[in-house]
Amino acid sequence: MSNVRERELTHEAAAELLAWYVSESLPESEASQVKTHVAGCAECQQEIASLTALKNTVHLTNEALPEPAADGLDRVLKRITAYEEAQAKSFLSKLRRLFAIPWSFPKVAFAGQIAIWLLLLGTVILTLQRARYYESLAMQERARAEQSEKQLAEAQRQYTVLTGPNQIDVTNSARLNVVFQEKTTEKEIRLLLTALNGTIISGPSPQRFYVVALPVAQGTDRQQVLRVALEQLQSQPQFIFFAAEKTD
Amino acid sequence: MSSNEQIIRHAGGNAFPWSVTAEMPEQRAQDMDEISLLARIADKDQDAFKQLYALYRKRLFAYLLKVLSQPETAEEVLDDVMFEVWRQATRFQGNSTLATWIFGIAHHKAMNALRQRGKHKAVELEAVDEPLTSPDNPYTEAEKSHLREKMKTALAQLSQDHRAVLELTFYHGFSYVEIAEIVRCPVNTVKTRMFHAKRQLQVWLHKMGL
């Protein structure tokens, strides 16, 4: 018992606890307080005697009660069995029980594994879907490229470029190195070349050299073609600064 | 953690008065045994249920009979109570003793039965002619019989609430805190009901010459 002096109960507070003091169901500390009060209270002592008689008579009435039927347990067990069978059949109740069960480490670990597997499965499915998506995009691009190639081929078939360096037969041409006057215009150059039937196939170089190819018809003297062309060019010094046969 | 472990863990908390004050060690050991049984019941152990049924069968029936006054109804409600104990075993939180929890279910079921019956007033208990066997009882058989009849008459005059408080206190030994939990009312209401029950009984017993 504590050394601290217990707080004394008032008569009213003690009186309302007497029934449980008599039935010995008060906590020890309260019972001790009531006992202290009762020791000096004649009224409470009389009440205790009255309550004790009441307790005895209540016990007396209970002693004479009949017992419950002997088959009560069987009835309840039958009911329990039926209930458990119904519960087992119910999928939803199984789920409820699963979540009602307190989680232990193995269960958490198991649930974690399930979650990881589901995550992996989800990732695989997502990856496959994305792969399928990109594959379809690639197929579309391939189809588009094939279509473009076809269109290009068709365009090449329909339109033929008749002039330009690629159209020159290099093996059957005479070539000249030409330097135009600085003031010669593009139009004048074009007229000169047209007159010669020549084509610029290279240039200008840093020294303003152009290479002009002249077609040489079969059976024609190449040197003759060159000579004629050089004469024409050299006769127009206002446009031509320099002209000579190109030698490789 | 299994439901079994959960119930025992709850029981080991500070919810019980005796777990704080270290009072009533024998009572505590008994409560722990009963809680172990309930833990097994929570794991669907029918043998444990049979043991718990045997422990509470008479006590519950006595209380239900006093409240309901009809043996047939008391039997039915006893079945309901024990079935509910089986169903709700996982939900016992250990905030009270197991006896308080079970009697709380019983009281609630009894009140429902009374409401269904449409009778809140007590009916006279049927006459019982079983012999009294307690060797400590100071009364003679004739005196016991006389007293019992008078007392039954007097108790029958009380309301259900007053009779419940008397029975739970004097026969079943519950504290006023436990009774408040069982009948689901404030502690002061329990004390007030006890006061009025005593006064009415004294008046009736006085009228009957006791």
Coordinates of C-alpha atoms in Angstrom, one line a residue:
Chain A
M1 CA 0.0 0.0 0.0
S2 CA 1.2 3.5 -0.8
N3 CA 2.4 5.7 2.0
V4 CA 0.2 8.5 0.7
R5 CA -2.8 8.9 2.9
E6 CA -5.9 7.9 1.0
R7 CA -8.5 10.5 0.2
E8 CA -11.5 10.0 2.4
L9 CA -14.9 9.4 0.8
T10 CA -17.9 11.5 1.6
H11 CA -20.9 9.6 3.0
E12 CA -22.8 9.9 -0.3
A13 CA -19.9 8.7 -2.4
A14 CA -19.4 5.7 0.0
A15 CA -23.1 4.9 0.2
E16 CA -23.4 4.6 -3.6
L17 CA -20.5 2.1 -3.7
L18 CA -21.8 -0.1 -0.9
A19 CA -23.6 -2.6 -3.1
W20 CA -20.3 -3.4 -4.9
Y21 CA -18.4 -3.4 -1.6
V22 CA -20.8 -6.1 -0.4
S23 CA -20.4 -8.0 -3.7
E24 CA -16.6 -7.6 -3.5
S25 CA -16.2 -6.2 -7.0
L26 CA -14.7 -2.9 -6.1
P27 CA -11.0 -2.3 -7.0
E28 CA -8.8 -2.7 -3.9
S29 CA -8.2 1.1 -3.6
E30 CA -11.9 1.9 -3.6
A31 CA -12.8 -1.0 -1.3
S32 CA -10.2 0.3 1.2
Q33 CA -11.7 3.8 1.1
V34 CA -15.2 2.4 1.6
K35 CA -14.0 0.2 4.5
T36 CA -12.4 3.2 6.2
H37 CA -15.6 5.2 5.9
V38 CA -17.9 2.3 7.0
A39 CA -15.8 1.7 10.1
G40 CA -17.0 5.0 11.5
C41 CA -20.5 5.2 9.9
A42 CA -23.4 3.5 11.6
E43 CA -25.8 4.2 8.7
C44 CA -23.5 2.5 6.2
Q45 CA -23.0 -0.4 8.5
Q46 CA -26.8 -0.9 8.7
E47 CA -27.0 -0.5 4.9
I48 CA -24.3 -3.2 4.5
A49 CA -26.3 -5.6 6.6
S50 CA -29.4 -4.9 4.4
L51 CA -27.4 -5.3 1.2
T52 CA -25.8 -8.5 2.4
A53 CA -29.3 -9.9 3.1
L54 CA -30.3 -8.7 -0.4
K55 CA -27.3 -10.4 -1.9
N56 CA -28.1 -13.7 -0.2
T57 CA -31.7 -13.6 -1.3
V58 CA -30.7 -12.9 -4.9
H59 CA -28.4 -15.9 -4.7
L60 CA -31.2 -17.9 -3.3
T61 CA -33.5 -17.1 -6.2
N62 CA -30.7 -18.1 -8.6
E63 CA -29.9 -21.3 -6.9
A64 CA -33.5 -22.5 -7.6
L65 CA -33.4 -21.7 -11.3
P66 CA -33.7 -24.6 -13.8
E67 CA -30.7 -25.5 -15.9
P68 CA -30.6 -24.8 -19.6
A69 CA -31.6 -27.7 -21.9
A70 CA -28.9 -30.4 -22.4
D71 CA -29.1 -30.2 -26.2
G72 CA -28.4 -26.5 -26.3
L73 CA -24.8 -27.0 -27.4
D74 CA -25.8 -29.3 -30.2
R75 CA -28.3 -26.8 -31.5
V76 CA -25.6 -24.0 -31.5
L77 CA -23.0 -26.3 -33.2
K78 CA -25.5 -27.2 -35.9
R79 CA -26.1 -23.6 -36.5
I80 CA -22.4 -22.8 -36.6
T81 CA -21.8 -25.6 -39.1
A82 CA -24.5 -24.3 -41.4
Y83 CA -23.1 -20.8 -41.0
E84 CA -19.5 -21.9 -41.8
E85 CA -20.7 -23.9 -44.9
A86 CA -22.6 -20.9 -46.2
Q87 CA -19.6 -18.7 -45.5
A88 CA -17.3 -21.1 -47.4
K89 CA -19.6 -20.9 -50.4
S90 CA -19.5 -17.2 -50.5
F91 CA -16.6 -15.8 -52.5
L92 CA -17.2 -12.4 -51.1
S93 CA -17.0 -13.6 -47.6
K94 CA -13.7 -15.3 -48.4
L95 CA -12.4 -11.9 -49.5
R96 CA -13.7 -10.3 -46.4
R97 CA -12.1 -12.9 -44.2
L98 CA -8.8 -12.5 -46.1
F99 CA -8.8 -8.8 -45.2
A100 CA -10.1 -9.4 -41.7
I101 CA -7.1 -11.6 -40.9
P102 CA -4.3 -9.7 -39.2
W103 CA -1.3 -9.5 -41.5
S104 CA 1.7 -11.5 -40.4
F105 CA 5.2 -11.3 -42.0
P106 CA 4.8 -14.4 -44.2
K107 CA 1.5 -13.0 -45.5
V108 CA 3.0 -9.6 -46.1
A109 CA 5.9 -11.2 -47.9
F110 CA 3.5 -13.3 -50.0
A111 CA 1.4 -10.3 -50.8
G112 CA 4.6 -8.5 -51.8
Q113 CA 5.6 -11.2 -54.1
I114 CA 2.2 -11.2 -55.7
A115 CA 2.5 -7.5 -56.1
I116 CA 5.9 -7.8 -57.7
W117 CA 4.7 -10.5 -60.1
L118 CA 1.7 -8.4 -61.1
L119 CA 4.0 -5.4 -61.6
L120 CA 6.3 -7.5 -63.8
L121 CA 3.4 -8.9 -65.7
G122 CA 2.1 -5.4 -66.2
T123 CA 5.5 -4.2 -67.4
V124 CA 5.8 -7.0 -69.9
I125 CA 2.3 -6.4 -71.3
L126 CA 3.0 -2.7 -71.5
T127 CA 6.3 -3.3 -73.3
L128 CA 4.7 -5.7 -75.8
Q129 CA 2.0 -3.2 -76.5
R130 CA 4.5 -0.4 -77.0
A131 CA 6.6 -2.7 -79.3
R132 CA 3.5 -3.5 -81.3
Y133 CA 2.7 0.1 -81.6
Y134 CA 6.2 1.1 -82.8
E135 CA 6.3 -1.8 -85.2
S136 CA 3.0 -0.6 -86.7
L137 CA 4.6 2.9 -87.0
A138 CA 7.6 1.4 -88.8
M139 CA 5.4 -0.5 -91.2
Q140 CA 3.6 2.7 -92.0
E141 CA 6.9 4.5 -92.6
R142 CA 8.1 1.6 -94.8
A143 CA 4.9 1.7 -96.8
R144 CA 5.2 5.5 -97.1
A145 CA 8.9 5.1 -98.3
E146 CA 7.9 2.5 -100.9
Q147 CA 5.2 4.8 -102.1
S148 CA 7.6 7.7 -102.4
E149 CA 10.1 5.5 -104.3
K150 CA 7.4 4.4 -106.7
Q151 CA 6.3 8.0 -107.2
L152 CA 10.0 9.0 -107.8
A153 CA 10.4 6.2 -110.3
E154 CA 7.2 7.2 -112.1
A155 CA 8.4 10.8 -112.2
Q156 CA 11.8 9.8 -113.6
R157 CA 10.0 7.7 -116.2
Q158 CA 7.8 10.7 -117.2
Y159 CA 10.4 13.5 -117.1
T160 CA 13.8 13.1 -118.8
V161 CA 16.5 15.8 -118.3
L162 CA 18.0 16.5 -121.7
T163 CA 20.8 18.9 -120.7
G164 CA 23.4 19.2 -118.0
P165 CA 26.7 17.7 -117.2
N166 CA 25.3 14.2 -116.8
Q167 CA 24.1 14.2 -120.4
I168 CA 27.5 14.8 -121.9
D169 CA 29.2 11.9 -123.4
V170 CA 32.7 12.6 -122.0
T171 CA 34.4 10.1 -124.3
N172 CA 33.1 11.8 -127.4
S173 CA 33.6 15.4 -126.4
A174 CA 36.2 18.1 -126.8
R175 CA 37.0 20.2 -123.8
L176 CA 38.1 23.7 -123.4
N177 CA 39.4 25.8 -120.6
V178 CA 37.7 29.1 -120.7
V179 CA 38.1 32.3 -118.6
F180 CA 35.3 34.8 -119.2
Q181 CA 35.8 38.6 -118.8
E182 CA 34.8 39.8 -115.4
K183 CA 32.1 41.9 -116.9
T184 CA 30.6 39.1 -119.0
T185 CA 27.0 38.6 -118.0
E186 CA 25.3 35.2 -117.5
K187 CA 23.1 35.9 -120.5
E188 CA 26.2 36.6 -122.7
I189 CA 27.8 33.4 -121.5
R190 CA 24.7 31.5 -122.2
L191 CA 24.5 32.9 -125.8
L192 CA 28.2 32.1 -126.3
L193 CA 27.8 28.5 -125.2
T194 CA 24.6 28.1 -127.2
A195 CA 26.5 29.2 -130.3
L196 CA 29.2 26.7 -129.6
N197 CA 26.7 24.0 -128.6
G198 CA 28.9 23.7 -125.5
T199 CA 28.2 22.9 -121.9
I200 CA 30.0 24.0 -118.8
I201 CA 30.9 20.8 -117.0
S202 CA 33.1 22.2 -114.3
G203 CA 34.2 25.5 -112.7
P204 CA 34.7 28.1 -111.9
S205 CA 38.1 27.3 -110.3
P206 CA 39.7 29.9 -108.0
Q207 CA 41.3 31.4 -111.2
R208 CA 37.9 31.6 -112.8
F209 CA 38.5 28.7 -115.2
Y210 CA 35.5 26.9 -116.6
V211 CA 35.7 23.6 -118.4
V212 CA 33.4 23.7 -121.4
A213 CA 32.6 20.4 -123.2
L214 CA 31.8 20.4 -126.9
P215 CA 30.0 17.4 -128.5
V216 CA 32.0 15.7 -131.2
A217 CA 29.7 14.0 -133.7
Q218 CA 30.7 10.6 -135.0
G219 CA 33.0 10.9 -138.0
T220 CA 33.9 14.5 -137.2
D221 CA 37.5 15.6 -136.5
R222 CA 37.8 16.5 -132.8
Q223 CA 40.7 18.9 -133.5
Q224 CA 38.6 20.6 -136.1
V225 CA 35.8 21.1 -133.6
L226 CA 38.2 22.5 -131.1
R227 CA 39.8 24.9 -133.6
V228 CA 36.4 26.3 -134.8
A229 CA 35.3 26.8 -131.2
L230 CA 38.5 28.5 -130.2
E231 CA 38.3 30.8 -133.2
Q232 CA 34.8 31.8 -132.3
L233 CA 35.7 32.5 -128.7
Q234 CA 38.9 34.3 -129.4
S235 CA 37.0 36.5 -131.9
Q236 CA 35.0 38.0 -129.0
P237 CA 37.7 39.3 -126.6
Q238 CA 35.1 41.6 -125.0
F239 CA 33.6 38.4 -123.5
I240 CA 36.5 35.9 -123.4
F241 CA 39.6 36.6 -121.4
F242 CA 41.2 33.2 -122.2
A243 CA 40.3 30.0 -124.1
A244 CA 42.5 27.0 -124.9
E245 CA 42.1 23.2 -125.3
K246 CA 41.9 21.4 -122.0
T247 CA 44.5 18.7 -121.7
D248 CA 44.4 16.1 -118.9
Chain B
M1 CA -0.2 -12.2 -36.8
S2 CA -3.1 -14.7 -36.4
S3 CA -6.4 -13.7 -34.9
N4 CA -5.4 -15.9 -32.0
E5 CA -2.3 -13.8 -31.3
Q6 CA -4.2 -10.6 -31.9
I7 CA -6.7 -11.4 -29.2
I8 CA -4.0 -12.3 -26.7
R9 CA -2.1 -9.2 -27.5
H10 CA -5.2 -7.1 -26.8
A11 CA -5.7 -8.9 -23.6
G12 CA -2.1 -8.1 -22.5
G13 CA -2.7 -4.4 -22.9
N14 CA -3.8 -2.0 -20.2
A15 CA -7.4 -2.3 -21.0
F16 CA -8.2 -4.4 -17.9
P17 CA -8.3 -2.8 -14.5
W18 CA -6.3 -5.7 -13.0
S19 CA -3.6 -5.3 -15.6
V20 CA -2.8 -1.9 -14.2
T21 CA -3.3 -2.5 -10.5
A22 CA -2.1 -6.1 -10.4
E23 CA -5.2 -6.9 -8.4
M24 CA -7.1 -10.2 -8.5
P25 CA -4.3 -12.4 -9.9
E26 CA -6.5 -15.5 -9.8
Q27 CA -9.2 -13.7 -11.7
R28 CA -6.6 -12.6 -14.2
A29 CA -5.4 -16.1 -14.8
Q30 CA -9.0 -17.3 -15.3
D31 CA -9.6 -14.4 -17.8
M32 CA -6.4 -15.3 -19.7
D33 CA -7.6 -18.9 -20.0
E34 CA -10.9 -17.8 -21.3
I35 CA -9.3 -15.4 -23.7
S36 CA -7.1 -18.2 -25.0
L37 CA -10.2 -20.1 -25.6
L38 CA -11.7 -17.2 -27.5
A39 CA -8.5 -16.9 -29.5
R40 CA -8.9 -20.6 -30.6
I41 CA -12.6 -19.9 -31.4
A42 CA -11.5 -17.1 -33.6
D43 CA -9.4 -19.7 -35.5
K44 CA -12.6 -21.8 -35.8
D45 CA -11.8 -24.4 -33.1
Q46 CA -15.0 -26.0 -32.1
D47 CA -13.5 -27.8 -29.1
A48 CA -12.6 -24.5 -27.6
F49 CA -16.1 -23.3 -28.3
K50 CA -17.5 -26.3 -26.4
Q51 CA -15.3 -25.4 -23.4
L52 CA -16.3 -21.8 -23.4
Y53 CA -20.0 -22.8 -23.8
A54 CA -19.7 -25.1 -20.7
L55 CA -18.1 -22.2 -18.8
Y56 CA -20.9 -19.7 -19.6
R57 CA -23.9 -21.8 -20.2
K58 CA -25.4 -21.7 -16.7
R59 CA -24.4 -18.2 -15.9
L60 CA -25.8 -16.8 -19.0
F61 CA -29.0 -18.8 -18.8
A62 CA -29.5 -17.7 -15.2
Y63 CA -29.2 -14.0 -16.2
L64 CA -31.4 -14.4 -19.3
L65 CA -34.0 -16.2 -17.4
K66 CA -34.1 -13.5 -14.7
V67 CA -34.4 -10.8 -17.4
L68 CA -36.7 -12.6 -19.8
S69 CA -38.6 -14.6 -17.2
Q70 CA -39.4 -17.3 -19.8
P71 CA -37.2 -20.4 -20.0
E72 CA -38.0 -21.0 -23.7
T73 CA -37.1 -17.5 -24.7
A74 CA -34.0 -17.7 -22.5
E75 CA -32.9 -20.9 -24.3
E76 CA -33.4 -19.3 -27.7
V77 CA -31.5 -16.1 -26.7
L78 CA -28.7 -18.3 -25.1
D79 CA -28.3 -20.0 -28.5
D80 CA -28.2 -16.6 -30.2
V81 CA -25.6 -15.3 -27.7
M82 CA -23.2 -18.2 -28.1
F83 CA -23.6 -18.2 -31.9
E84 CA -22.8 -14.5 -31.9
V85 CA -19.7 -15.3 -29.7
W86 CA -18.6 -17.7 -32.5
R87 CA -19.2 -15.2 -35.2
Q88 CA -17.7 -12.2 -33.5
A89 CA -14.7 -13.9 -31.9
T90 CA -12.2 -12.1 -34.1
R91 CA -13.7 -8.7 -33.2
F92 CA -13.0 -9.0 -29.4
Q93 CA -10.7 -6.1 -28.8
G94 CA -9.8 -6.7 -25.2
N95 CA -11.2 -3.4 -24.0
S96 CA -13.1 -5.3 -21.3
T97 CA -13.0 -8.7 -19.7
L98 CA -14.4 -11.6 -21.8
A99 CA -17.2 -12.1 -19.3
T100 CA -18.2 -8.4 -19.7
W101 CA -18.1 -8.7 -23.5
I102 CA -20.3 -11.9 -23.5
F103 CA -22.8 -10.5 -21.0
G104 CA -22.9 -7.4 -23.1
I105 CA -24.0 -9.5 -26.0
A106 CA -26.5 -11.3 -23.8
H107 CA -28.0 -8.2 -22.4
H108 CA -28.4 -6.7 -25.9
K109 CA -30.0 -9.8 -27.2
A110 CA -32.3 -10.1 -24.2
M111 CA -33.5 -6.5 -24.7
N112 CA -34.1 -7.2 -28.4
A113 CA -36.1 -10.3 -27.4
L114 CA -38.2 -8.2 -25.0
R115 CA -38.9 -5.6 -27.6
Q116 CA -40.0 -8.3 -30.0
R117 CA -42.2 -9.8 -27.4
G118 CA -43.7 -6.4 -26.7
K119 CA -43.3 -6.8 -23.1
H120 CA -41.0 -4.8 -21.0
K121 CA -42.7 -5.7 -17.8
A122 CA -41.6 -8.8 -16.1
V123 CA -43.7 -11.9 -16.0
E124 CA -43.8 -14.1 -13.0
L125 CA -41.1 -16.7 -13.0
E126 CA -42.4 -20.2 -13.3
A127 CA -42.4 -22.2 -10.1
V128 CA -39.3 -24.4 -9.7
D129 CA -39.2 -27.2 -7.3
E130 CA -35.5 -28.1 -7.5
P131 CA -33.9 -28.8 -4.2
L132 CA -31.3 -26.4 -2.8
T133 CA -28.0 -28.1 -2.2
S134 CA -25.7 -25.4 -0.9
P135 CA -24.4 -26.5 2.5
D136 CA -23.4 -23.0 3.5
N137 CA -26.9 -21.7 3.2
P138 CA -28.1 -20.7 6.7
Y139 CA -31.9 -21.1 5.9
T140 CA -33.9 -24.2 6.4
E141 CA -35.6 -25.6 3.3
A142 CA -39.0 -24.2 4.3
E143 CA -37.5 -20.8 5.0
K144 CA -35.6 -20.9 1.7
S145 CA -38.8 -21.7 -0.2
H146 CA -40.7 -19.0 1.5
L147 CA -38.0 -16.4 1.0
R148 CA -37.5 -17.4 -2.6
E149 CA -41.1 -16.9 -3.4
K150 CA -41.3 -13.6 -1.7
M151 CA -38.1 -12.4 -3.4
K152 CA -39.3 -13.5 -6.8
T153 CA -42.5 -11.5 -6.3
A154 CA -40.5 -8.5 -5.2
L155 CA -38.0 -8.8 -8.0
A156 CA -40.8 -9.1 -10.5
Q157 CA -42.0 -5.6 -9.5
L158 CA -38.7 -4.1 -10.6
S159 CA -38.1 -2.8 -14.1
Q160 CA -35.8 -4.8 -16.4
D161 CA -33.0 -2.2 -16.0
H162 CA -33.1 -2.3 -12.2
R163 CA -33.3 -6.1 -12.1
A164 CA -30.4 -6.4 -14.5
V165 CA -28.2 -4.2 -12.2
L166 CA -29.1 -6.2 -9.1
E167 CA -28.5 -9.5 -10.8
L168 CA -25.2 -8.4 -12.4
T169 CA -24.0 -7.0 -9.1
F170 CA -25.0 -9.6 -6.5
Y171 CA -25.1 -12.9 -8.5
H172 CA -22.6 -12.4 -11.3
G173 CA -20.2 -10.2 -9.3
F174 CA -19.6 -7.5 -11.9
S175 CA -18.2 -4.1 -10.9
Y176 CA -20.3 -1.0 -11.6
V177 CA -17.8 -0.1 -14.4
E178 CA -18.4 -3.5 -16.0
I179 CA -22.2 -3.3 -15.6
A180 CA -22.1 0.1 -17.4
E181 CA -20.3 -1.6 -20.3
I182 CA -22.7 -4.5 -20.3
V183 CA -25.9 -2.5 -20.3
R184 CA -24.3 0.3 -22.3
C185 CA -25.0 3.3 -20.1
P186 CA -23.0 5.7 -18.0
V187 CA -21.5 4.6 -14.7
N188 CA -23.6 7.1 -12.7
T189 CA -26.7 5.6 -14.3
V190 CA -25.7 2.2 -12.9
K191 CA -25.3 3.7 -9.4
T192 CA -28.7 5.4 -9.7
R193 CA -30.4 2.2 -10.8
M194 CA -28.9 0.3 -7.9
F195 CA -30.2 3.0 -5.5
H196 CA -33.7 2.9 -6.8
A197 CA -33.8 -0.9 -7.1
K198 CA -32.7 -1.2 -3.4
R199 CA -35.3 1.3 -2.3
Q200 CA -38.2 -0.4 -4.2
L201 CA -37.2 -3.8 -3.0
Q202 CA -37.0 -2.7 0.6
V203 CA -40.5 -1.2 0.2
W204 CA -41.9 -4.5 -1.3
L205 CA -40.1 -6.7 1.1
H206 CA -41.3 -4.6 4.0
K207 CA -44.9 -4.8 2.7
M208 CA -44.5 -8.6 2.5
G209 CA -43.4 -8.6 6.2
L210 CA -39.7 -9.4 5.6

